Amino acid sequence: MSPTNTVGMASATTKAPLLTTPYVEPYNCHIPNELVTFTADVSGAATRQVALVESPDSPDFAFCQPPGSEGDSMSSILAFSPAVCPSYWVMHHVTAHKTVVSGTSTKTVTTAYCCDKSQTLYPSGIDDLGIEYFSSNPACVWRVPEDYPRNIYLQPDGTTGAYATFTEGPLVRPAWRISWEATDRKSLSPVPPSLTAGQSLSFWTPTPKDLGGKSCSSENPCDEHHLDGLLELIAVPSSVGFVLIVGIIICCVVAKKRKRKRERKEAALSADAVLVDDQK
């Protein structure tokens, strides 16, 4: 039996703004990141951590979003219908629902979340951060790579005059919610997948090579609503990288010693050859 929803996520019956083509941020868009401190369980130990957050409460946040992104009747912000994801973003949890229009009348609405292909979707939000919005709305989480600019000086929440340097950790931003009906598909570019009620896709992009990122699900829960698993992934590469560096140093030292030994041996053989020639 196909599932029937009385309320759809950013369904086409609400006043969510439409985005028929991939949204492009303004060239001068800049959202200051907030530095948030929180406690997480890393390898079995309670550890104080920090995260960079693109907060919807920032006065610059709305400027970087599409017009009307303040929301619809289903969510606070970033719900669009009919709509497609921005370029190079991935559709997550693409699901077709039967939605009640009135009385016994229903229609099929397909819903999805959007995150950049380098990010992980937390569809149920994140409790760790202590931010009300992210505890009840989907979030995109990105593990800051080693080549990310590290000289970021921000003021942690709840402090006055204390600044910190962000060196590694998660970057969190709101995820998009999009939806469309079958009759909307012809007006959308790229054309989204066509599903019947009850069908779903874990991921979808118009170009398979652009597929990336992942999503928390029943099979891959991402520690449910917490960032612990991601922080362990940050710690493991750091330790592995240290071992690799030590290994490389050892290999270089050994190779250098072997080279010197080989050069001394070749020099000795050359000297012997010269001595033999002189005796002749």
PDB file of C-alpha atoms in Angstrom:
ATOM      1  CA  MET A   1       0.000   0.000   0.000  1.00  0.00           C
ATOM      2  CA  SER A   2       1.313   3.435  -0.864  1.00  0.00           C
ATOM      3  CA  PRO A   3       1.873   5.803   2.063  1.00  0.00           C
ATOM      4  CA  THR A   4      -0.562   8.696   2.402  1.00  0.00           C
ATOM      5  CA  ASN A   5       0.534  11.917   4.100  1.00  0.00           C
ATOM      6  CA  THR A   6      -1.853  14.520   5.417  1.00  0.00           C
ATOM      7  CA  VAL A   7       1.066  16.975   5.516  1.00  0.00           C
ATOM      8  CA  GLY A   8       3.818  17.027   2.911  1.00  0.00           C
ATOM      9  CA  MET A   9       7.321  18.470   3.228  1.00  0.00           C
ATOM     10  CA  ALA A  10       7.213  21.738   1.314  1.00  0.00           C
ATOM     11  CA  SER A  11       4.347  20.348  -0.754  1.00  0.00           C
ATOM     12  CA  ALA A  12       3.147  22.063  -3.910  1.00  0.00           C
ATOM     13  CA  THR A  13      -0.066  23.177  -2.160  1.00  0.00           C
ATOM     14  CA  THR A  14       1.817  25.506   0.193  1.00  0.00           C
ATOM     15  CA  LYS A  15       3.266  28.905  -0.620  1.00  0.00           C
ATOM     16  CA  ALA A  16       6.863  27.761  -0.897  1.00  0.00           C
ATOM     17  CA  PRO A  17       8.656  29.823  -3.585  1.00  0.00           C
ATOM     18  CA  LEU A  18       9.470  28.081  -6.845  1.00  0.00           C
ATOM     19  CA  LEU A  19      12.934  27.520  -8.326  1.00  0.00           C
ATOM     20  CA  THR A  20      12.614  26.045 -11.805  1.00  0.00           C
ATOM     21  CA  THR A  21      16.385  26.191 -12.477  1.00  0.00           C
ATOM     22  CA  PRO A  22      19.418  25.712 -10.192  1.00  0.00           C
ATOM     23  CA  TYR A  23      19.885  28.706  -7.910  1.00  0.00           C
ATOM     24  CA  VAL A  24      23.176  30.630  -8.122  1.00  0.00           C
ATOM     25  CA  GLU A  25      24.303  32.642  -5.107  1.00  0.00           C
ATOM     26  CA  PRO A  26      25.108  36.351  -5.620  1.00  0.00           C
ATOM     27  CA  TYR A  27      28.771  36.910  -6.465  1.00  0.00           C
ATOM     28  CA  ASN A  28      29.200  39.076  -3.364  1.00  0.00           C
ATOM     29  CA  CYS A  29      27.511  36.593  -1.052  1.00  0.00           C
ATOM     30  CA  HIS A  30      29.278  36.032   2.269  1.00  0.00           C
ATOM     31  CA  ILE A  31      27.788  34.418   5.358  1.00  0.00           C
ATOM     32  CA  PRO A  32      29.923  34.907   8.491  1.00  0.00           C
ATOM     33  CA  ASN A  33      30.325  31.599  10.297  1.00  0.00           C
ATOM     34  CA  GLU A  34      29.548  31.384  13.993  1.00  0.00           C
ATOM     35  CA  LEU A  35      31.874  29.373  16.206  1.00  0.00           C
ATOM     36  CA  VAL A  36      29.810  27.050  18.401  1.00  0.00           C
ATOM     37  CA  THR A  37      31.231  24.975  21.250  1.00  0.00           C
ATOM     38  CA  PHE A  38      29.661  21.649  22.239  1.00  0.00           C
ATOM     39  CA  THR A  39      30.460  18.375  23.981  1.00  0.00           C
ATOM     40  CA  ALA A  40      30.682  15.164  21.951  1.00  0.00           C
ATOM     41  CA  ASP A  41      31.545  11.539  22.650  1.00  0.00           C
ATOM     42  CA  VAL A  42      34.760  10.855  20.709  1.00  0.00           C
ATOM     43  CA  SER A  43      36.130   7.311  21.038  1.00  0.00           C
ATOM     44  CA  GLY A  44      34.217   6.830  24.285  1.00  0.00           C
ATOM     45  CA  ALA A  45      35.343  10.050  25.949  1.00  0.00           C
ATOM     46  CA  ALA A  46      33.389  13.285  26.446  1.00  0.00           C
ATOM     47  CA  THR A  47      35.342  15.895  24.504  1.00  0.00           C
ATOM     48  CA  ARG A  48      34.869  19.636  24.103  1.00  0.00           C
ATOM     49  CA  GLN A  49      34.540  20.423  20.390  1.00  0.00           C
ATOM     50  CA  VAL A  50      33.878  23.403  18.152  1.00  0.00           C
ATOM     51  CA  ALA A  51      31.936  23.725  14.909  1.00  0.00           C
ATOM     52  CA  LEU A  52      31.517  26.456  12.321  1.00  0.00           C
ATOM     53  CA  VAL A  53      27.839  27.181  11.691  1.00  0.00           C
ATOM     54  CA  GLU A  54      26.056  29.116   8.951  1.00  0.00           C
ATOM     55  CA  SER A  55      23.251  30.388  11.119  1.00  0.00           C
ATOM     56  CA  PRO A  56      19.850  31.392   9.700  1.00  0.00           C
ATOM     57  CA  ASP A  57      19.832  34.072  12.404  1.00  0.00           C
ATOM     58  CA  SER A  58      22.727  35.877  10.723  1.00  0.00           C
ATOM     59  CA  PRO A  59      21.583  39.147   9.073  1.00  0.00           C
ATOM     60  CA  ASP A  60      23.615  38.206   5.982  1.00  0.00           C
ATOM     61  CA  PHE A  61      22.057  34.757   5.630  1.00  0.00           C
ATOM     62  CA  ALA A  62      18.862  35.856   3.849  1.00  0.00           C
ATOM     63  CA  PHE A  63      20.869  37.897   1.318  1.00  0.00           C
ATOM     64  CA  CYS A  64      22.554  34.720   0.073  1.00  0.00           C
ATOM     65  CA  GLN A  65      19.287  32.785  -0.321  1.00  0.00           C
ATOM     66  CA  PRO A  66      16.632  32.842  -3.069  1.00  0.00           C
ATOM     67  CA  PRO A  67      13.775  35.353  -2.708  1.00  0.00           C
ATOM     68  CA  GLY A  68      11.070  34.064  -0.404  1.00  0.00           C
ATOM     69  CA  SER A  69      13.398  31.713   1.457  1.00  0.00           C
ATOM     70  CA  GLU A  70      11.965  32.817   4.790  1.00  0.00           C
ATOM     71  CA  GLY A  71       9.789  29.715   4.507  1.00  0.00           C
ATOM     72  CA  ASP A  72       6.345  28.274   4.036  1.00  0.00           C
ATOM     73  CA  SER A  73       3.663  26.849   6.308  1.00  0.00           C
ATOM     74  CA  MET A  74       5.656  23.636   6.816  1.00  0.00           C
ATOM     75  CA  SER A  75       9.099  24.891   7.813  1.00  0.00           C
ATOM     76  CA  SER A  76      10.927  27.987   8.941  1.00  0.00           C
ATOM     77  CA  ILE A  77      13.130  28.529   5.874  1.00  0.00           C
ATOM     78  CA  LEU A  78      14.624  27.025   2.731  1.00  0.00           C
ATOM     79  CA  ALA A  79      11.575  25.155   1.456  1.00  0.00           C
ATOM     80  CA  PHE A  80      10.921  25.499  -2.288  1.00  0.00           C
ATOM     81  CA  SER A  81       8.265  24.043  -4.591  1.00  0.00           C
ATOM     82  CA  PRO A  82       8.271  23.195  -7.398  1.00  0.00           C
ATOM     83  CA  ALA A  83      12.050  23.325  -7.353  1.00  0.00           C
ATOM     84  CA  VAL A  84      15.392  21.714  -8.154  1.00  0.00           C
ATOM     85  CA  CYS A  85      18.637  21.720  -6.170  1.00  0.00           C
ATOM     86  CA  PRO A  86      21.459  24.191  -6.865  1.00  0.00           C
ATOM     87  CA  SER A  87      24.135  23.069  -9.344  1.00  0.00           C
ATOM     88  CA  TYR A  88      26.479  20.339  -8.064  1.00  0.00           C
ATOM     89  CA  TRP A  89      24.204  19.629  -5.127  1.00  0.00           C
ATOM     90  CA  VAL A  90      22.756  16.184  -4.496  1.00  0.00           C
ATOM     91  CA  MET A  91      19.106  15.278  -3.944  1.00  0.00           C
ATOM     92  CA  HIS A  92      18.770  13.068  -0.842  1.00  0.00           C
ATOM     93  CA  HIS A  93      15.825  10.952   0.344  1.00  0.00           C
ATOM     94  CA  VAL A  94      13.856  11.465  -2.869  1.00  0.00           C
ATOM     95  CA  THR A  95      10.420  10.083  -1.961  1.00  0.00           C
ATOM     96  CA  ALA A  96       6.990  10.164  -3.608  1.00  0.00           C
ATOM     97  CA  HIS A  97       4.072  10.564  -1.194  1.00  0.00           C
ATOM     98  CA  LYS A  98       0.315  10.517  -1.574  1.00  0.00           C
ATOM     99  CA  THR A  99      -0.867  13.771  -0.054  1.00  0.00           C
ATOM    100  CA  VAL A 100      -4.457  14.521   0.960  1.00  0.00           C
ATOM    101  CA  VAL A 101      -5.828  17.542  -0.888  1.00  0.00           C
ATOM    102  CA  SER A 102      -9.325  17.588   0.617  1.00  0.00           C
ATOM    103  CA  GLY A 103     -11.638  14.895   1.906  1.00  0.00           C
ATOM    104  CA  THR A 104     -10.674  11.687   0.106  1.00  0.00           C
ATOM    105  CA  SER A 105      -8.952  13.478  -2.768  1.00  0.00           C
ATOM    106  CA  THR A 106      -5.195  12.839  -2.952  1.00  0.00           C
ATOM    107  CA  LYS A 107      -2.264  13.627  -5.221  1.00  0.00           C
ATOM    108  CA  THR A 108       1.331  12.452  -5.459  1.00  0.00           C
ATOM    109  CA  VAL A 109       4.081  14.845  -4.383  1.00  0.00           C
ATOM    110  CA  THR A 110       7.783  13.996  -4.571  1.00  0.00           C
ATOM    111  CA  THR A 111       9.989  15.507  -1.869  1.00  0.00           C
ATOM    112  CA  ALA A 112      13.769  15.667  -1.378  1.00  0.00           C
ATOM    113  CA  TYR A 113      16.537  17.375   0.558  1.00  0.00           C
ATOM    114  CA  CYS A 114      19.502  19.180  -1.021  1.00  0.00           C
ATOM    115  CA  CYS A 115      23.121  19.357   0.144  1.00  0.00           C
ATOM    116  CA  ASP A 116      26.392  20.073  -1.626  1.00  0.00           C
ATOM    117  CA  LYS A 117      28.019  16.873  -2.914  1.00  0.00           C
ATOM    118  CA  SER A 118      30.860  17.241  -0.389  1.00  0.00           C
ATOM    119  CA  GLN A 119      28.439  17.265   2.561  1.00  0.00           C
ATOM    120  CA  THR A 120      26.498  14.742   4.628  1.00  0.00           C
ATOM    121  CA  LEU A 121      22.763  15.233   5.133  1.00  0.00           C
ATOM    122  CA  TYR A 122      21.335  14.960   8.644  1.00  0.00           C
ATOM    123  CA  PRO A 123      17.604  14.857   7.725  1.00  0.00           C
ATOM    124  CA  SER A 124      16.350  14.977  11.319  1.00  0.00           C
ATOM    125  CA  GLY A 125      18.694  17.719  12.453  1.00  0.00           C
ATOM    126  CA  ILE A 126      21.493  17.800  15.035  1.00  0.00           C
ATOM    127  CA  ASP A 127      21.024  18.029  18.794  1.00  0.00           C
ATOM    128  CA  ASP A 128      24.690  18.521  19.741  1.00  0.00           C
ATOM    129  CA  LEU A 129      24.953  22.186  18.808  1.00  0.00           C
ATOM    130  CA  GLY A 130      22.359  23.519  21.228  1.00  0.00           C
ATOM    131  CA  ILE A 131      20.789  25.591  18.437  1.00  0.00           C
ATOM    132  CA  GLU A 132      16.996  25.290  18.235  1.00  0.00           C
ATOM    133  CA  TYR A 133      16.848  25.530  14.445  1.00  0.00           C
ATOM    134  CA  PHE A 134      19.284  22.664  13.826  1.00  0.00           C
ATOM    135  CA  SER A 135      17.669  20.416  16.439  1.00  0.00           C
ATOM    136  CA  SER A 136      14.477  20.219  14.360  1.00  0.00           C
ATOM    137  CA  ASN A 137      15.496  21.026  10.768  1.00  0.00           C
ATOM    138  CA  PRO A 138      17.660  19.110   8.270  1.00  0.00           C
ATOM    139  CA  ALA A 139      21.320  20.063   8.167  1.00  0.00           C
ATOM    140  CA  CYS A 140      24.251  19.672   5.779  1.00  0.00           C
ATOM    141  CA  VAL A 141      27.516  18.815   7.531  1.00  0.00           C
ATOM    142  CA  TRP A 142      30.970  19.076   6.012  1.00  0.00           C
ATOM    143  CA  ARG A 143      34.229  17.911   7.577  1.00  0.00           C
ATOM    144  CA  VAL A 144      36.686  20.751   7.126  1.00  0.00           C
ATOM    145  CA  PRO A 145      39.624  19.391   5.072  1.00  0.00           C
ATOM    146  CA  GLU A 146      43.280  19.993   5.847  1.00  0.00           C
ATOM    147  CA  ASP A 147      43.664  22.567   3.068  1.00  0.00           C
ATOM    148  CA  TYR A 148      40.780  24.710   4.387  1.00  0.00           C
ATOM    149  CA  PRO A 149      41.902  28.184   5.535  1.00  0.00           C
ATOM    150  CA  ARG A 150      42.642  27.751   9.213  1.00  0.00           C
ATOM    151  CA  ASN A 151      43.275  31.288  10.376  1.00  0.00           C
ATOM    152  CA  ILE A 152      39.659  31.887  11.334  1.00  0.00           C
ATOM    153  CA  TYR A 153      39.226  33.972  14.447  1.00  0.00           C
ATOM    154  CA  LEU A 154      35.712  34.036  15.816  1.00  0.00           C
ATOM    155  CA  GLN A 155      34.065  34.604  19.161  1.00  0.00           C
ATOM    156  CA  PRO A 156      32.606  31.426  20.713  1.00  0.00           C
ATOM    157  CA  ASP A 157      28.974  31.554  21.808  1.00  0.00           C
ATOM    158  CA  GLY A 158      28.390  32.605  25.385  1.00  0.00           C
ATOM    159  CA  THR A 159      31.718  34.362  25.879  1.00  0.00           C
ATOM    160  CA  THR A 160      32.841  37.960  25.923  1.00  0.00           C
ATOM    161  CA  GLY A 161      36.170  38.893  24.478  1.00  0.00           C
ATOM    162  CA  ALA A 162      37.464  35.314  24.160  1.00  0.00           C
ATOM    163  CA  TYR A 163      38.524  34.392  20.648  1.00  0.00           C
ATOM    164  CA  ALA A 164      39.600  31.022  19.283  1.00  0.00           C
ATOM    165  CA  THR A 165      41.222  29.649  16.155  1.00  0.00           C
ATOM    166  CA  PHE A 166      39.257  27.039  14.229  1.00  0.00           C
ATOM    167  CA  THR A 167      41.685  24.334  13.119  1.00  0.00           C
ATOM    168  CA  GLU A 168      39.497  21.309  12.384  1.00  0.00           C
ATOM    169  CA  GLY A 169      35.958  20.108  12.858  1.00  0.00           C
ATOM    170  CA  PRO A 170      32.496  20.159  11.255  1.00  0.00           C
ATOM    171  CA  LEU A 171      30.942  22.990   9.280  1.00  0.00           C
ATOM    172  CA  VAL A 172      27.140  22.996   9.535  1.00  0.00           C
ATOM    173  CA  ARG A 173      24.592  24.754   7.327  1.00  0.00           C
ATOM    174  CA  PRO A 174      20.826  24.375   6.752  1.00  0.00           C
ATOM    175  CA  ALA A 175      19.732  21.870   4.119  1.00  0.00           C
ATOM    176  CA  TRP A 176      17.177  22.713   1.447  1.00  0.00           C
ATOM    177  CA  ARG A 177      13.761  21.067   1.195  1.00  0.00           C
ATOM    178  CA  ILE A 178      12.269  20.794  -2.286  1.00  0.00           C
ATOM    179  CA  SER A 179       9.210  19.146  -3.832  1.00  0.00           C
ATOM    180  CA  TRP A 180       7.351  18.801  -7.109  1.00  0.00           C
ATOM    181  CA  GLU A 181       4.349  17.109  -8.687  1.00  0.00           C
ATOM    182  CA  ALA A 182       4.335  15.073 -11.895  1.00  0.00           C
ATOM    183  CA  THR A 183       2.837  18.005 -13.818  1.00  0.00           C
ATOM    184  CA  ASP A 184       5.703  20.245 -12.617  1.00  0.00           C
ATOM    185  CA  ARG A 185       8.495  18.139 -14.112  1.00  0.00           C
ATOM    186  CA  LYS A 186       8.270  19.616 -17.625  1.00  0.00           C
ATOM    187  CA  SER A 187       8.839  23.124 -16.216  1.00  0.00           C
ATOM    188  CA  LEU A 188      11.916  22.137 -14.191  1.00  0.00           C
ATOM    189  CA  SER A 189      15.497  22.038 -15.465  1.00  0.00           C
ATOM    190  CA  PRO A 190      17.189  19.678 -14.993  1.00  0.00           C
ATOM    191  CA  VAL A 191      14.124  17.433 -15.082  1.00  0.00           C
ATOM    192  CA  PRO A 192      13.876  15.584 -11.740  1.00  0.00           C
ATOM    193  CA  PRO A 193      13.157  11.844 -11.495  1.00  0.00           C
ATOM    194  CA  SER A 194       9.628  10.532 -11.998  1.00  0.00           C
ATOM    195  CA  LEU A 195       8.397   8.370  -9.120  1.00  0.00           C
ATOM    196  CA  THR A 196       5.060   6.818  -8.229  1.00  0.00           C
ATOM    197  CA  ALA A 197       3.657   6.959  -4.689  1.00  0.00           C
ATOM    198  CA  GLY A 198       5.696   4.749  -2.394  1.00  0.00           C
ATOM    199  CA  GLN A 199       8.850   4.799  -4.525  1.00  0.00           C
ATOM    200  CA  SER A 200      12.057   6.413  -3.294  1.00  0.00           C
ATOM    201  CA  LEU A 201      15.708   7.031  -4.167  1.00  0.00           C
ATOM    202  CA  SER A 202      18.519   7.474  -1.654  1.00  0.00           C
ATOM    203  CA  PHE A 203      20.413   9.876  -3.945  1.00  0.00           C
ATOM    204  CA  TRP A 204      19.930  11.521  -7.315  1.00  0.00           C
ATOM    205  CA  THR A 205      21.823  14.008  -9.503  1.00  0.00           C
ATOM    206  CA  PRO A 206      21.247  14.901 -13.171  1.00  0.00           C
ATOM    207  CA  THR A 207      24.854  13.876 -13.903  1.00  0.00           C
ATOM    208  CA  PRO A 208      26.007  10.592 -12.306  1.00  0.00           C
ATOM    209  CA  LYS A 209      29.651  11.766 -12.161  1.00  0.00           C
ATOM    210  CA  ASP A 210      28.597  14.599  -9.840  1.00  0.00           C
ATOM    211  CA  LEU A 211      27.173  12.178  -7.285  1.00  0.00           C
ATOM    212  CA  GLY A 212      28.856  12.500  -3.908  1.00  0.00           C
ATOM    213  CA  GLY A 213      28.240  13.073  -0.240  1.00  0.00           C
ATOM    214  CA  LYS A 214      26.058  10.815   1.872  1.00  0.00           C
ATOM    215  CA  SER A 215      22.993  10.882   4.047  1.00  0.00           C
ATOM    216  CA  CYS A 216      22.089   9.600   7.476  1.00  0.00           C
ATOM    217  CA  SER A 217      19.531   6.802   7.211  1.00  0.00           C
ATOM    218  CA  SER A 218      18.349   3.686   9.048  1.00  0.00           C
ATOM    219  CA  GLU A 219      21.230   1.783   7.431  1.00  0.00           C
ATOM    220  CA  ASN A 220      23.747   4.579   8.095  1.00  0.00           C
ATOM    221  CA  PRO A 221      22.407   6.464  11.132  1.00  0.00           C
ATOM    222  CA  CYS A 222      25.397   8.851  11.574  1.00  0.00           C
ATOM    223  CA  ASP A 223      24.958   8.323  15.336  1.00  0.00           C
ATOM    224  CA  GLU A 224      21.383   9.530  14.904  1.00  0.00           C
ATOM    225  CA  HIS A 225      21.236  13.272  15.708  1.00  0.00           C
ATOM    226  CA  HIS A 226      24.846  13.629  16.846  1.00  0.00           C
ATOM    227  CA  LEU A 227      28.189  14.582  15.317  1.00  0.00           C
ATOM    228  CA  ASP A 228      30.209  11.955  17.235  1.00  0.00           C
ATOM    229  CA  GLY A 229      30.768   9.693  14.225  1.00  0.00           C
ATOM    230  CA  LEU A 230      31.987  12.560  12.065  1.00  0.00           C
ATOM    231  CA  LEU A 231      34.404  13.740  14.759  1.00  0.00           C
ATOM    232  CA  GLU A 232      35.870  10.235  15.002  1.00  0.00           C
ATOM    233  CA  LEU A 233      36.446  10.365  11.249  1.00  0.00           C
ATOM    234  CA  ILE A 234      38.349  13.613  11.762  1.00  0.00           C
ATOM    235  CA  ALA A 235      40.517  12.106  14.492  1.00  0.00           C
ATOM    236  CA  VAL A 236      41.350   8.897  12.609  1.00  0.00           C
ATOM    237  CA  PRO A 237      42.836  10.551   9.499  1.00  0.00           C
ATOM    238  CA  SER A 238      44.915  12.798  11.776  1.00  0.00           C
ATOM    239  CA  SER A 239      46.482   9.795  13.536  1.00  0.00           C
ATOM    240  CA  VAL A 240      46.868   7.912  10.286  1.00  0.00           C
ATOM    241  CA  GLY A 241      48.513  10.963   8.750  1.00  0.00           C
ATOM    242  CA  PHE A 242      50.978  11.110  11.647  1.00  0.00           C
ATOM    243  CA  VAL A 243      51.894   7.451  11.176  1.00  0.00           C
ATOM    244  CA  LEU A 244      52.357   8.021   7.443  1.00  0.00           C
ATOM    245  CA  ILE A 245      54.607  11.018   8.060  1.00  0.00           C
ATOM    246  CA  VAL A 246      56.754   9.037  10.506  1.00  0.00           C
ATOM    247  CA  GLY A 247      56.925   6.172   8.028  1.00  0.00           C
ATOM    248  CA  ILE A 248      58.010   8.489   5.224  1.00  0.00           C
ATOM    249  CA  ILE A 249      60.731  10.003   7.417  1.00  0.00           C
ATOM    250  CA  ILE A 250      62.058   6.552   8.323  1.00  0.00           C
ATOM    251  CA  CYS A 251      62.048   5.490   4.667  1.00  0.00           C
ATOM    252  CA  CYS A 252      63.935   8.650   3.685  1.00  0.00           C
ATOM    253  CA  VAL A 253      66.580   8.090   6.383  1.00  0.00           C
ATOM    254  CA  VAL A 254      67.073   4.448   5.387  1.00  0.00           C
ATOM    255  CA  ALA A 255      67.247   5.343   1.694  1.00  0.00           C
ATOM    256  CA  LYS A 256      69.791   8.087   2.404  1.00  0.00           C
ATOM    257  CA  LYS A 257      71.998   5.704   4.409  1.00  0.00           C
ATOM    258  CA  ARG A 258      71.860   3.106   1.645  1.00  0.00           C
ATOM    259  CA  LYS A 259      72.762   5.740  -0.930  1.00  0.00           C
ATOM    260  CA  ARG A 260      75.786   6.866   1.095  1.00  0.00           C
ATOM    261  CA  LYS A 261      76.936   3.254   1.559  1.00  0.00           C
ATOM    262  CA  ARG A 262      76.581   2.620  -2.175  1.00  0.00           C
ATOM    263  CA  GLU A 263      78.523   5.800  -2.999  1.00  0.00           C
ATOM    264  CA  ARG A 264      81.366   4.806  -0.622  1.00  0.00           C
ATOM    265  CA  LYS A 265      81.532   1.352  -2.185  1.00  0.00           C
ATOM    266  CA  GLU A 266      81.634   2.800  -5.702  1.00  0.00           C
ATOM    267  CA  ALA A 267      84.373   5.256  -4.647  1.00  0.00           C
ATOM    268  CA  ALA A 268      86.452   2.412  -3.191  1.00  0.00           C
ATOM    269  CA  LEU A 269      86.117   0.353  -6.375  1.00  0.00           C
ATOM    270  CA  SER A 270      87.115   3.383  -8.438  1.00  0.00           C
ATOM    271  CA  ALA A 271      90.216   3.944  -6.269  1.00  0.00           C
ATOM    272  CA  ASP A 272      91.249   0.291  -6.657  1.00  0.00           C
ATOM    273  CA  ALA A 273      90.901   0.575 -10.425  1.00  0.00           C
ATOM    274  CA  VAL A 274      93.139   3.653 -10.497  1.00  0.00           C
ATOM    275  CA  LEU A 275      95.773   1.877  -8.354  1.00  0.00           C
ATOM    276  CA  VAL A 276      95.874  -1.102 -10.727  1.00  0.00           C
ATOM    277  CA  ASP A 277      96.332   1.213 -13.711  1.00  0.00           C
ATOM    278  CA  ASP A 278      99.233   3.012 -11.973  1.00  0.00           C
ATOM    279  CA  GLN A 279     101.002  -0.283 -11.241  1.00  0.00           C
ATOM    280  CA  LYS A 280     100.890  -1.177 -14.907  1.00  0.00           C
TER     281      LYS A 280
END
